[in-house]
Each structure stands twice: as structure tokens, then as C-alpha cells.
Short mmCIF file of C-alpha atoms and ligand atoms in Angstrom, two decimals:
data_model
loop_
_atom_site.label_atom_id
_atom_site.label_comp_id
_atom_site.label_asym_id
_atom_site.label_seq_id
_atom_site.Cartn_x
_atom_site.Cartn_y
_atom_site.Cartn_z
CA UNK A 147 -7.72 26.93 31.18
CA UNK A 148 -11.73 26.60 30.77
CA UNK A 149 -13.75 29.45 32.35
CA UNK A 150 -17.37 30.21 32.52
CA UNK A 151 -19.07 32.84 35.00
CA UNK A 152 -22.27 32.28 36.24
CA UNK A 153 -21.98 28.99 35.92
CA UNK A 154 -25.01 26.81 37.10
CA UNK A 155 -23.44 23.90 39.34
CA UNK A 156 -26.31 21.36 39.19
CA UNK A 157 -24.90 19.90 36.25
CA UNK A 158 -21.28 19.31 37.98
CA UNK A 159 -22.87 17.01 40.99
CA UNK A 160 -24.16 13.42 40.71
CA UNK A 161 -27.63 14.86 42.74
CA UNK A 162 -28.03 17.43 39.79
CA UNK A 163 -28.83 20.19 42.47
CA UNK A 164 -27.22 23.64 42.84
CA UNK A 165 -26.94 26.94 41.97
CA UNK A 166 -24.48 29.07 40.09
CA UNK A 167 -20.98 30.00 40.79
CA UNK A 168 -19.58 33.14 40.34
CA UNK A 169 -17.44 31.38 37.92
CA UNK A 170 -16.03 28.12 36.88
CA UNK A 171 -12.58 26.87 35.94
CA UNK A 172 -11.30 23.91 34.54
CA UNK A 173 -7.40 23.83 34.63
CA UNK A 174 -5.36 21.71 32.46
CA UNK A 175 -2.85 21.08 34.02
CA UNK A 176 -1.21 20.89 37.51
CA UNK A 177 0.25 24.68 36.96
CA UNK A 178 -2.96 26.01 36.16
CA UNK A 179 -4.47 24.21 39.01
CA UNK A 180 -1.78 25.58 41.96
CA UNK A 181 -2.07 28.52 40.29
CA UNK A 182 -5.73 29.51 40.44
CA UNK A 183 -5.88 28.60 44.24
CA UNK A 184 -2.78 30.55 45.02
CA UNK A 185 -3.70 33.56 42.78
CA UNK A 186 -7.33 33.48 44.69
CA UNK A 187 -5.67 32.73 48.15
CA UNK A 188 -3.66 35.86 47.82
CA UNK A 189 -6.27 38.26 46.72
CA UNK A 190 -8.90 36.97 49.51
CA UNK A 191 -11.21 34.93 47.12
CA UNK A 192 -13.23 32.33 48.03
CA UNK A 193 -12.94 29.81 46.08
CA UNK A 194 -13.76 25.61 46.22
CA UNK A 195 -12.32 22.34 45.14
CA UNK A 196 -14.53 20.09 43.38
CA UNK A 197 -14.12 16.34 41.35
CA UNK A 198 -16.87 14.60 40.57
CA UNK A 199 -19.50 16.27 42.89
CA UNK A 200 -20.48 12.82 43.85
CA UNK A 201 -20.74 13.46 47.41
CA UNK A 202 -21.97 17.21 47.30
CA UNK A 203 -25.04 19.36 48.18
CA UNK A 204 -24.55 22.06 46.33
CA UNK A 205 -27.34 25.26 47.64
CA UNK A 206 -29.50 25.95 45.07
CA UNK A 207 -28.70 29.59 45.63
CA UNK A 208 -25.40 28.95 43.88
CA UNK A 209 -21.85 29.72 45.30
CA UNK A 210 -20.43 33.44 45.55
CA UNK A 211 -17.05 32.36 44.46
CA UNK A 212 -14.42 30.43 42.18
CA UNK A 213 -15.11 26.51 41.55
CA UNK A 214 -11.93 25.09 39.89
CA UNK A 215 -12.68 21.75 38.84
CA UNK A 216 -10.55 18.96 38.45
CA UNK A 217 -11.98 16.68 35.99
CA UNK A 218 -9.31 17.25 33.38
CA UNK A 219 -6.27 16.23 35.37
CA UNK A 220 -6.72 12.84 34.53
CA UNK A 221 -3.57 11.49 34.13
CA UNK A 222 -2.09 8.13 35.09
CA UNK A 223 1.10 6.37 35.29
CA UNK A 224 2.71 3.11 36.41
CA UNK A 225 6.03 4.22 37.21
CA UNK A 226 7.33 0.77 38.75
CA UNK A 227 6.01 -2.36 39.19
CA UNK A 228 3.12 -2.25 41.81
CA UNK A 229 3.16 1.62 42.13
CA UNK A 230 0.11 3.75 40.14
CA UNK A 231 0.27 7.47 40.15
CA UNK A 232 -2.62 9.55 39.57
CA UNK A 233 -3.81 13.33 39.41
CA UNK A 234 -6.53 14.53 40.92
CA UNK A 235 -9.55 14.11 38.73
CA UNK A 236 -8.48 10.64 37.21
CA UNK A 237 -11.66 8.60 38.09
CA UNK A 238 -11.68 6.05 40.50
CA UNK A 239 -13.94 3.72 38.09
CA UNK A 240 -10.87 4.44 35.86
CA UNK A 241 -8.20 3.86 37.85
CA UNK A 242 -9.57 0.60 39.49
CA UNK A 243 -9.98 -1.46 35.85
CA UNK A 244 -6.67 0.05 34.71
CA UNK A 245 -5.37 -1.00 37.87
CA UNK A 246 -6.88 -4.60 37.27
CA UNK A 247 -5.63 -4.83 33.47
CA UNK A 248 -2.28 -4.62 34.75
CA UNK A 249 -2.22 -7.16 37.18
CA UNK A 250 -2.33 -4.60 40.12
CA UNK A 251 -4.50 -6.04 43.24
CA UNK A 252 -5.84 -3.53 45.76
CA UNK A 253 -7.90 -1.43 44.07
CA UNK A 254 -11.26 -3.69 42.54
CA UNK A 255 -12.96 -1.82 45.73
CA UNK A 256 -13.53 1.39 43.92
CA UNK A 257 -14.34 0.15 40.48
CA UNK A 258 -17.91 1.71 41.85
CA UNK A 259 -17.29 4.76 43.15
CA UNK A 260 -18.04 7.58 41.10
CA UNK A 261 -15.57 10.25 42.35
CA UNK A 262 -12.05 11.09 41.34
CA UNK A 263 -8.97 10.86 43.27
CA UNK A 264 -8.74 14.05 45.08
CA UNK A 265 -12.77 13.44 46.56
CA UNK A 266 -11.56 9.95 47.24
CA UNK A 267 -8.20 10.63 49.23
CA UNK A 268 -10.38 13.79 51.27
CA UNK A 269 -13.41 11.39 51.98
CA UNK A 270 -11.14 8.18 52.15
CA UNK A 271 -13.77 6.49 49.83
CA UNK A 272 -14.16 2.76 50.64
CA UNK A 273 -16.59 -0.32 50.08
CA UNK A 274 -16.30 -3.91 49.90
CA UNK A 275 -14.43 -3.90 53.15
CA UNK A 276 -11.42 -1.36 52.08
CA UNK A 277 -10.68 1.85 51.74
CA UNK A 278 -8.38 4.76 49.91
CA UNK A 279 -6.31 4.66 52.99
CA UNK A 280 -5.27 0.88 52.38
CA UNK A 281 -3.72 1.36 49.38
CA UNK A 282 -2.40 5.14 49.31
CA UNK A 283 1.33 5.27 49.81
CA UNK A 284 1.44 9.64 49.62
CA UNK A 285 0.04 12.43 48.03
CA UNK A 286 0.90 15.54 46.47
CA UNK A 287 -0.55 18.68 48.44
CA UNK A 288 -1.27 22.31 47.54
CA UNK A 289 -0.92 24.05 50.90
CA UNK A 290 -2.88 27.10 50.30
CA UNK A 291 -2.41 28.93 53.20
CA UNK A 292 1.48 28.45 53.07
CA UNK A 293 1.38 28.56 48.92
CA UNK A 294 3.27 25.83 48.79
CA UNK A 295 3.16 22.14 47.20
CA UNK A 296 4.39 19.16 49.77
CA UNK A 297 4.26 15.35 49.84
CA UNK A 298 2.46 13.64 52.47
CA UNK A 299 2.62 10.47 53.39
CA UNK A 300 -0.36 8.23 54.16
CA UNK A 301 0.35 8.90 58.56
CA UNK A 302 0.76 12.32 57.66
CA UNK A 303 -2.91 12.02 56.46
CA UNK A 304 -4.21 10.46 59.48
CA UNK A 305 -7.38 8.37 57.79
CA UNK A 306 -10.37 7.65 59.37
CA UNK A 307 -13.60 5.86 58.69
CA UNK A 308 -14.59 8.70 55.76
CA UNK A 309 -12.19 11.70 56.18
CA UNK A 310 -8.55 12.69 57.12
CA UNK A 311 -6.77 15.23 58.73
CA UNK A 312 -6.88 17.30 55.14
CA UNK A 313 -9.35 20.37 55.06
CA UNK A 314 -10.50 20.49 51.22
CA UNK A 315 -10.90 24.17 51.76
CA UNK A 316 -7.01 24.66 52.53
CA UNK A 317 -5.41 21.88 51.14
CA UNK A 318 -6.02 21.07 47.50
CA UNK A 319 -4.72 16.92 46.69
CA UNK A 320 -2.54 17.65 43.36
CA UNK A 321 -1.66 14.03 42.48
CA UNK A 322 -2.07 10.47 44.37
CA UNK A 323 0.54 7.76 44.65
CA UNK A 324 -0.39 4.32 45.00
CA UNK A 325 1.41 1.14 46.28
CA UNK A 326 -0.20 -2.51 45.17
CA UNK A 327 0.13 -6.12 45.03
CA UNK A 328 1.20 -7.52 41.87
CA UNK A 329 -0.88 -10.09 40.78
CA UNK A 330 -2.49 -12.27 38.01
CA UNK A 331 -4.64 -9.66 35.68
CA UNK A 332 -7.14 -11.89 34.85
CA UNK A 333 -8.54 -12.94 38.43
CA UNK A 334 -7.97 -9.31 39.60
CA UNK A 335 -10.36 -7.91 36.75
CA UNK A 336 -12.83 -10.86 37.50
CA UNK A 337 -12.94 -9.58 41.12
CA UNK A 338 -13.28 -5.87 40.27
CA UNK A 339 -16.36 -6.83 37.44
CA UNK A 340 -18.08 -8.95 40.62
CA UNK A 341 -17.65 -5.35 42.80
CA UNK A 342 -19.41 -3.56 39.86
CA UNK A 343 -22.37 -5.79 39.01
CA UNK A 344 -23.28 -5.73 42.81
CA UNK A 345 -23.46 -2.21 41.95
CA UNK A 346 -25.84 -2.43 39.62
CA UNK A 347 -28.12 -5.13 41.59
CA UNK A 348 -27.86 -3.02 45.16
CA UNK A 349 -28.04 0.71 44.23
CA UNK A 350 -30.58 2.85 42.75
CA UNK A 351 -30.36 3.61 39.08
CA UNK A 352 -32.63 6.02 37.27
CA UNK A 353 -32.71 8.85 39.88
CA UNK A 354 -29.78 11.37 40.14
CA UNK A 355 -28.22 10.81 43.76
CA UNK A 356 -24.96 11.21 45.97
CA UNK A 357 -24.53 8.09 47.26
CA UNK A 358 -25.03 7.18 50.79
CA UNK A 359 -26.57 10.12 52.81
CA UNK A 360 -25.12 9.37 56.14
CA UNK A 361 -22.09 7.34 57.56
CA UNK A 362 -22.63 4.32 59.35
CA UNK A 363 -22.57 4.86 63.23
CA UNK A 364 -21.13 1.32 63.33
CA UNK A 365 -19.58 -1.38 60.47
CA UNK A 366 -22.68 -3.63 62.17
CA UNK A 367 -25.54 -1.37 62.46
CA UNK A 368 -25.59 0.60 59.29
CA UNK A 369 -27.02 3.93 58.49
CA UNK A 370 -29.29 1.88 55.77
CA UNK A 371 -30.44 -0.62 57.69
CA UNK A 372 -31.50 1.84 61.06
CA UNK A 373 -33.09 4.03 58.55
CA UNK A 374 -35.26 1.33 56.81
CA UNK A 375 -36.15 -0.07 59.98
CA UNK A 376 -37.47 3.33 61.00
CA UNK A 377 -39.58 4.06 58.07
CA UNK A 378 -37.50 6.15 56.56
CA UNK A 379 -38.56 4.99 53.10
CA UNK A 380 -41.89 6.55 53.07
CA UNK A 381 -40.34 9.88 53.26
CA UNK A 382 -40.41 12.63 50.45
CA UNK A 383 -40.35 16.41 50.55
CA UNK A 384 -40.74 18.11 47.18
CA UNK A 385 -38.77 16.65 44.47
CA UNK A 386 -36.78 14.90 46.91
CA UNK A 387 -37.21 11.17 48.80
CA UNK A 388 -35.51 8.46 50.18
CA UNK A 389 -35.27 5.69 47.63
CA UNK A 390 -37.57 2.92 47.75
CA UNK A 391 -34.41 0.44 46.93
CA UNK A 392 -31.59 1.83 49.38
CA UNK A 393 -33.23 3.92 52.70
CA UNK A 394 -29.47 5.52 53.00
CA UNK A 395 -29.93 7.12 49.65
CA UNK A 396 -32.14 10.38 48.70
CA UNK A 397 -32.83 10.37 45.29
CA UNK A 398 -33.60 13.45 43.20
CA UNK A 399 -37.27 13.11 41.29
CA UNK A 400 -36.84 15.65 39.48
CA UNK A 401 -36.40 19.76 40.18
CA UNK A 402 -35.76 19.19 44.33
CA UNK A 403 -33.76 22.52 45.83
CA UNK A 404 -30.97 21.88 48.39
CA UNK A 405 -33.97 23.35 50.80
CA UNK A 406 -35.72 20.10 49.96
CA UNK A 407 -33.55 17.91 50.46
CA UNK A 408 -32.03 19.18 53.96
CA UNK A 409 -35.44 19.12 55.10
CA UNK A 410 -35.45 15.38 54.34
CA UNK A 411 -31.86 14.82 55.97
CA UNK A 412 -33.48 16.08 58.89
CA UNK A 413 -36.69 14.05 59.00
CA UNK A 414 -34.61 11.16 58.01
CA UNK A 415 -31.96 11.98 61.33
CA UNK A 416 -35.48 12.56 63.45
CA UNK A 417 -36.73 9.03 62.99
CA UNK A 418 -33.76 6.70 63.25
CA UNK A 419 -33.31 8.95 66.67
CA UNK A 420 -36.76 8.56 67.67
CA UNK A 421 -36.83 4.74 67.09
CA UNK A 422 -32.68 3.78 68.21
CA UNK A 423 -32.01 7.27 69.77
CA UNK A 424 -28.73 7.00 67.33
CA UNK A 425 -27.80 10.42 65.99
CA UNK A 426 -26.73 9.72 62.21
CA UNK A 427 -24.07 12.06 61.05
CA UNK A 428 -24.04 13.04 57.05
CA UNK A 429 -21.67 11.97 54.80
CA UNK A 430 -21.48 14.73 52.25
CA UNK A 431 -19.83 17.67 51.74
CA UNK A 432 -21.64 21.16 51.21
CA UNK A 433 -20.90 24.39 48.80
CA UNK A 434 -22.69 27.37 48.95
CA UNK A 435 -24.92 29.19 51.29
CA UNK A 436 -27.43 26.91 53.87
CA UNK A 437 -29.16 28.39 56.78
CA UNK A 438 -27.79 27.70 60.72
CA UNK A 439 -30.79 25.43 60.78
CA UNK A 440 -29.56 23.33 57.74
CA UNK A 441 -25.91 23.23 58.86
CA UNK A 442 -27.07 21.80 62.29
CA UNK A 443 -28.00 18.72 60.29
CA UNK A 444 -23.95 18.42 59.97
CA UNK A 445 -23.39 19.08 63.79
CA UNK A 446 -20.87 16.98 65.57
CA UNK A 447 -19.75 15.18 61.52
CA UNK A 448 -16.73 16.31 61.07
CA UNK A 449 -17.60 18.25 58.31
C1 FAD B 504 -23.99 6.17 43.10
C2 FAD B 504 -22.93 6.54 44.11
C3 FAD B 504 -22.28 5.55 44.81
C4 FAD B 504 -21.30 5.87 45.75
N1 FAD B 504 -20.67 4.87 46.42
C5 FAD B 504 -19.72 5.17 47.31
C6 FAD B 504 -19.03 4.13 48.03
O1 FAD B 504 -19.28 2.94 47.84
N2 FAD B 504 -18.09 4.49 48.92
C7 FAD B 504 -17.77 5.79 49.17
O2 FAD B 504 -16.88 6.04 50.00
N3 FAD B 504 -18.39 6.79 48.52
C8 FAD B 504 -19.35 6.51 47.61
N4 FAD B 504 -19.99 7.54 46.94
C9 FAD B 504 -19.66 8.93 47.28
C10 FAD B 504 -18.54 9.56 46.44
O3 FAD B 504 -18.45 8.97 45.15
C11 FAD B 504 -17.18 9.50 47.15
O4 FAD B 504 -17.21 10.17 48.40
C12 FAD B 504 -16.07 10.14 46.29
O5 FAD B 504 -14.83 9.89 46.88
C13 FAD B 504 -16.25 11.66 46.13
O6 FAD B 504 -15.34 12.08 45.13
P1 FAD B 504 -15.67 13.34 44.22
O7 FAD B 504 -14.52 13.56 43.33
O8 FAD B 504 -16.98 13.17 43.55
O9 FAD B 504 -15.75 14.48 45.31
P2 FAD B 504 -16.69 15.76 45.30
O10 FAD B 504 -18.09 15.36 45.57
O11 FAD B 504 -16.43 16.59 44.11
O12 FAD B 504 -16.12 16.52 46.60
C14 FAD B 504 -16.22 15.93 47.87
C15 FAD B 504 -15.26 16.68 48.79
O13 FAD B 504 -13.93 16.43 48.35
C16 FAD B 504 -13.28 17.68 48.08
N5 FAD B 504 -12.36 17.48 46.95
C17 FAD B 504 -12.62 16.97 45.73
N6 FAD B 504 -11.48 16.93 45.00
C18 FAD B 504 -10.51 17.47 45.78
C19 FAD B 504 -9.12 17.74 45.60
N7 FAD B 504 -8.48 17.43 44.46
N8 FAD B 504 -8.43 18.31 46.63
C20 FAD B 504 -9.05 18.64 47.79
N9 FAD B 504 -10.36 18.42 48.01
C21 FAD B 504 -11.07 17.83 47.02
C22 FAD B 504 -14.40 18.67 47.77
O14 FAD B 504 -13.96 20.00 48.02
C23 FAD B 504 -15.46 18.20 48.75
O15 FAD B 504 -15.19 18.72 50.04
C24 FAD B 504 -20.98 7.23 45.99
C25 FAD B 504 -21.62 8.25 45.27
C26 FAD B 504 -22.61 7.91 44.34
C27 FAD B 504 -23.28 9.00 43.56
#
């Protein structure tokens, strides 16, 4: 296994924000992986799960603790027809073209998602009307407060709009199963390139960000659209704003601290409520240390 201490974070999330960890790990293999939880689990440790940091805000004070990383547990399999099986840090860009270049439908949604599997199945990642939840027949889980591995089906996970029952800081997602439609490879890639280029046309580009900042309060009134209505695109604070392209997306200019950019979550939350009285609840996740004031900005999210 990898290992760095000190290791500055800001590099391992999409927003390019953070501060160090105590230390870093990169496991190998799924051994290493249930192994550095349970080893840290049993001597107290705090320690944190993280793929592709694409929907983090990581404090730019850093993270007293062990980050174990899953970005080399990449593997994936097609062990029957219309079944894909994936570990943790295989990449959902990844997975959904080698999904499409064997002629397996169901997963062209996620060709533009930049997380792995494991951020995926916790934040049941979706666009273009579906979802992780739609196509995930189980999962393989590290139970760290029992130390033990068990299979869950996709019930057992309970998926809602952007979360499930799991709690990433006690239950570690080893390995994904998948079950798909079989179809013809050719149409299914042509769908999954369409899902990609709208990408490119609808989302900034140029500015490190973590996707969309909040969750839509409904499928027809969403978080983007309140928050441009509002005026949410004028705001800035430090390095951080909210992108002139996409209001449900803070971009990072260039040197913006987590401290930054919660004090824009919470201007941005301030004028959708002042103009729809709509509380919008964040989508990300958080590591490290934030003040009661920041946290409140996650009050009532689920987080
Ligand atoms: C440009 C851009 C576009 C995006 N578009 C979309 C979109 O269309 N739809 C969408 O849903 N999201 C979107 N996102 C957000 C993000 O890509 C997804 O939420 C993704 O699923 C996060 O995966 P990750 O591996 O990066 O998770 P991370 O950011 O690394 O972590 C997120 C959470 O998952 C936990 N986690 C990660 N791996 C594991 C694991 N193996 N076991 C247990 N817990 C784990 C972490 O502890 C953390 O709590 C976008 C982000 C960006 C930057």
C-alpha cells in the first residue's frame, strides 16, 4: 500500500481545496482496504473514505486523521451476460463507456459523473433522469463497527433522491454489482457520447468545482434555476463564486479556503430564501474541521 503523512488534500478533490491529512493511504487491493479501516477502527482512529473527491469540501485546515483512498481499486468484470461488477474506485466515466462497448444499456447516465463507484452508490449519483439506484443489483460492505464484510442488496440500501441508508463513516462500499439490459453496442455508446457532449455544452469548464452545490428541493424547481433567479450569480467571496454559466455551481478562481466558500453557500442559501423562502439543502459531503456556524449550512441535509 501507498502512504504519505502530511498529506495536503486539495489535490485529491475536484474543488482543489483542503488541507492536510495526518496521512494518506492508497490500498491496492480489497485486503489492504478492509484492513486499514479495521486496523484504525480497533485502535480508535479516525479515519475517512474518499474516491474521487468530486463532491467534497475538504477544510483547509486539513484532516487530523487517516484518508484511505480508493482510486486504485479499479477493477471490472462482466461475469454474465448483463451483470458488471466493479470495486470501489473504478470510475463511473469508466464504467459507463465500458458498459456501452459491450452492449450493456443502463448506465450512459453516468458517462459524466466524475466520481467512482463507492461516492456514487453513497450519494446515489444520477442525471439524465436515472440514478445508481436503478441499475445496482448489491454491494459489497465493510461494516466497520461490526469488522465484518456483508452483501447488501439494493432494499437493503434504501435509496433516495442523493443518499442511502449507508453512513460513509461506518460503512466502507468494497465492490458494486450491477444488473443491465443487453442491448445493441452501437446505439448504446451513441446515447452515452450525446450524455457527455451535453456535458461539455451545460457545465463549467476551466474552474476547479464539485458539481452541483445544493440538491434540488423539487425535480421541477431546481436548485439552479431558484438560485439564478435570485441573483445568485453575482456572488463571490475571496477566491470563490458562483459560476457565471451554472448558478448551482461555485467555482474555485484560484487559492479560495473552505472558509470562503461556506461563506458563499450561505449567502447563496440567504437569497433563494429571501426571494422563494425555499431552504436549499447542500449536496456535498465534508472532511475536516468547520465551525458550528459552517455546519449549520448542512442543517436538516441529511448529511
Ligand atoms: C463537474 C462535476 C459534475 C458532476 N455531476 C454530477 C451529476 O450529474 N450527478 C451527480 O449525482 N453528481 C455529480 N457530481 C458530484 C459527484 O461526482 C458525485 O456525487 C459522485 O458520486 C461522488 O463520487 P466520489 O467518488 O468523487 O466521492 P467523494 O467526493 O470522494 O466522496 C463523497 C462521499 O462518498 C463517500 N465515499 C466515497 N467512496 C466511498 C466508499 N468506497 N465507501 C464509502 N463511502 C465512500 C465519502 O466518504 C464522502 O462521504 C459532479 C461533480 C463534478 C465535479
Amino acid at each position: 500500500m501507498d502512504e504519505a503523512v502530511r498529506a495536503p488534500l486539495a489535490k485529491c478533490t475536484t474543488l482543489k481545496i483542503g488541507g492536510e491529512a495526518d496521512r494518506l493511504c492508497h490500498p491496492h487491493t480489497v485486503e489492504e482496504l478492509v484492513e486499514t479501516v479495521d486496523s484504525l477502527r480497533q485502535k480508535g482512529e479516525p479515519w475517512f473514505i474518499l474516491g474521487g473527491g468530486s463532491n467534497l469540501l475538504v477544510s483547509s485546515q486539513g484532516f487530523r486523521g487517516t484518508v484511505i483512498r480508493t482510486t486504485n481499486l479499479i477493477e471490472i468484470k462482466n461475469p454474465q451476460p448483463g451483470v458488471l461488477e466493479a470495486l470501489a474506485g473504478a470510475r463511473l466515466p469508466h464504467l459507463a463507456k465500458f458498459a456501452a462497448s459491450i452492449g450493456l444499456a443502463g448506465m450512459e447516465f453516468a458517462v459524466g459523473i466524475p466520481g467512482t463507484v463507492g461516492g456514487g452508490v453513497i450519494m446515489n449519483a444520477g442525471a439524465h433522469g436515472s440514478c445508481m439506484a436503478n441499475i445496482l443489483e448489491s454491494a459489497t460492505i465493510f461494516d466497520s463497527e461490526t469488522g465484518t464484510l456483508k452483501e447488501l442488496t439494493k432494499d437493503d440500501m434504501q435509496f433516495q433522491y442523493r443518499r442511502c441508508k449507508l453512513d460513509p463513516l461506518k460503512h466502507v462500499v468494497v465492490k458494486a454489482r450491477f444488473r443491465m439490459e443487453q442491448g445493441a453496442a452501437e446505439e448504446i455508446e451513441k446515447r452515452t457520447k450525446e450524455n457527455e457532449d451535453y456535458r461539455w455544452r451545460t457545465q463549467p469548464i476551466g474552474f476547479p468545482n464539485a458539481g452541483s452545490t445544493f440538491k434540488n428541493p423539487e425535480p421541477q424547481r431546481t436548485a439552479g434555476l431558484l438560485l439564478d433567479k435570485a441573483g445568485a450569480k453575482e456572488l463571490k467571496e475571496g477566491g470563490a463564486a458562483v459560476s457565471a454559466m451554472h448558478a448551482n455551481f461555485v467555482v474555485n478562481l484560484g487559492g479560495a479556503t473552505s472558509n470562503e466558500v461556506t461563506t458563499l453557500l450561505k449567502r447563496m442559501q440567504e437569497c433563494v430564501f429571501k426571494e422563494f423562502e425555499v431552504r436549499l439543502s447542500p449536496e456535498w459531503k465534508t472532511l475536516g474541521a468547520f465551525s458550528e456556524e459552517e455546519l449549520s449550512i448542512w442543517r436538516d441535509s441529511g448529511h
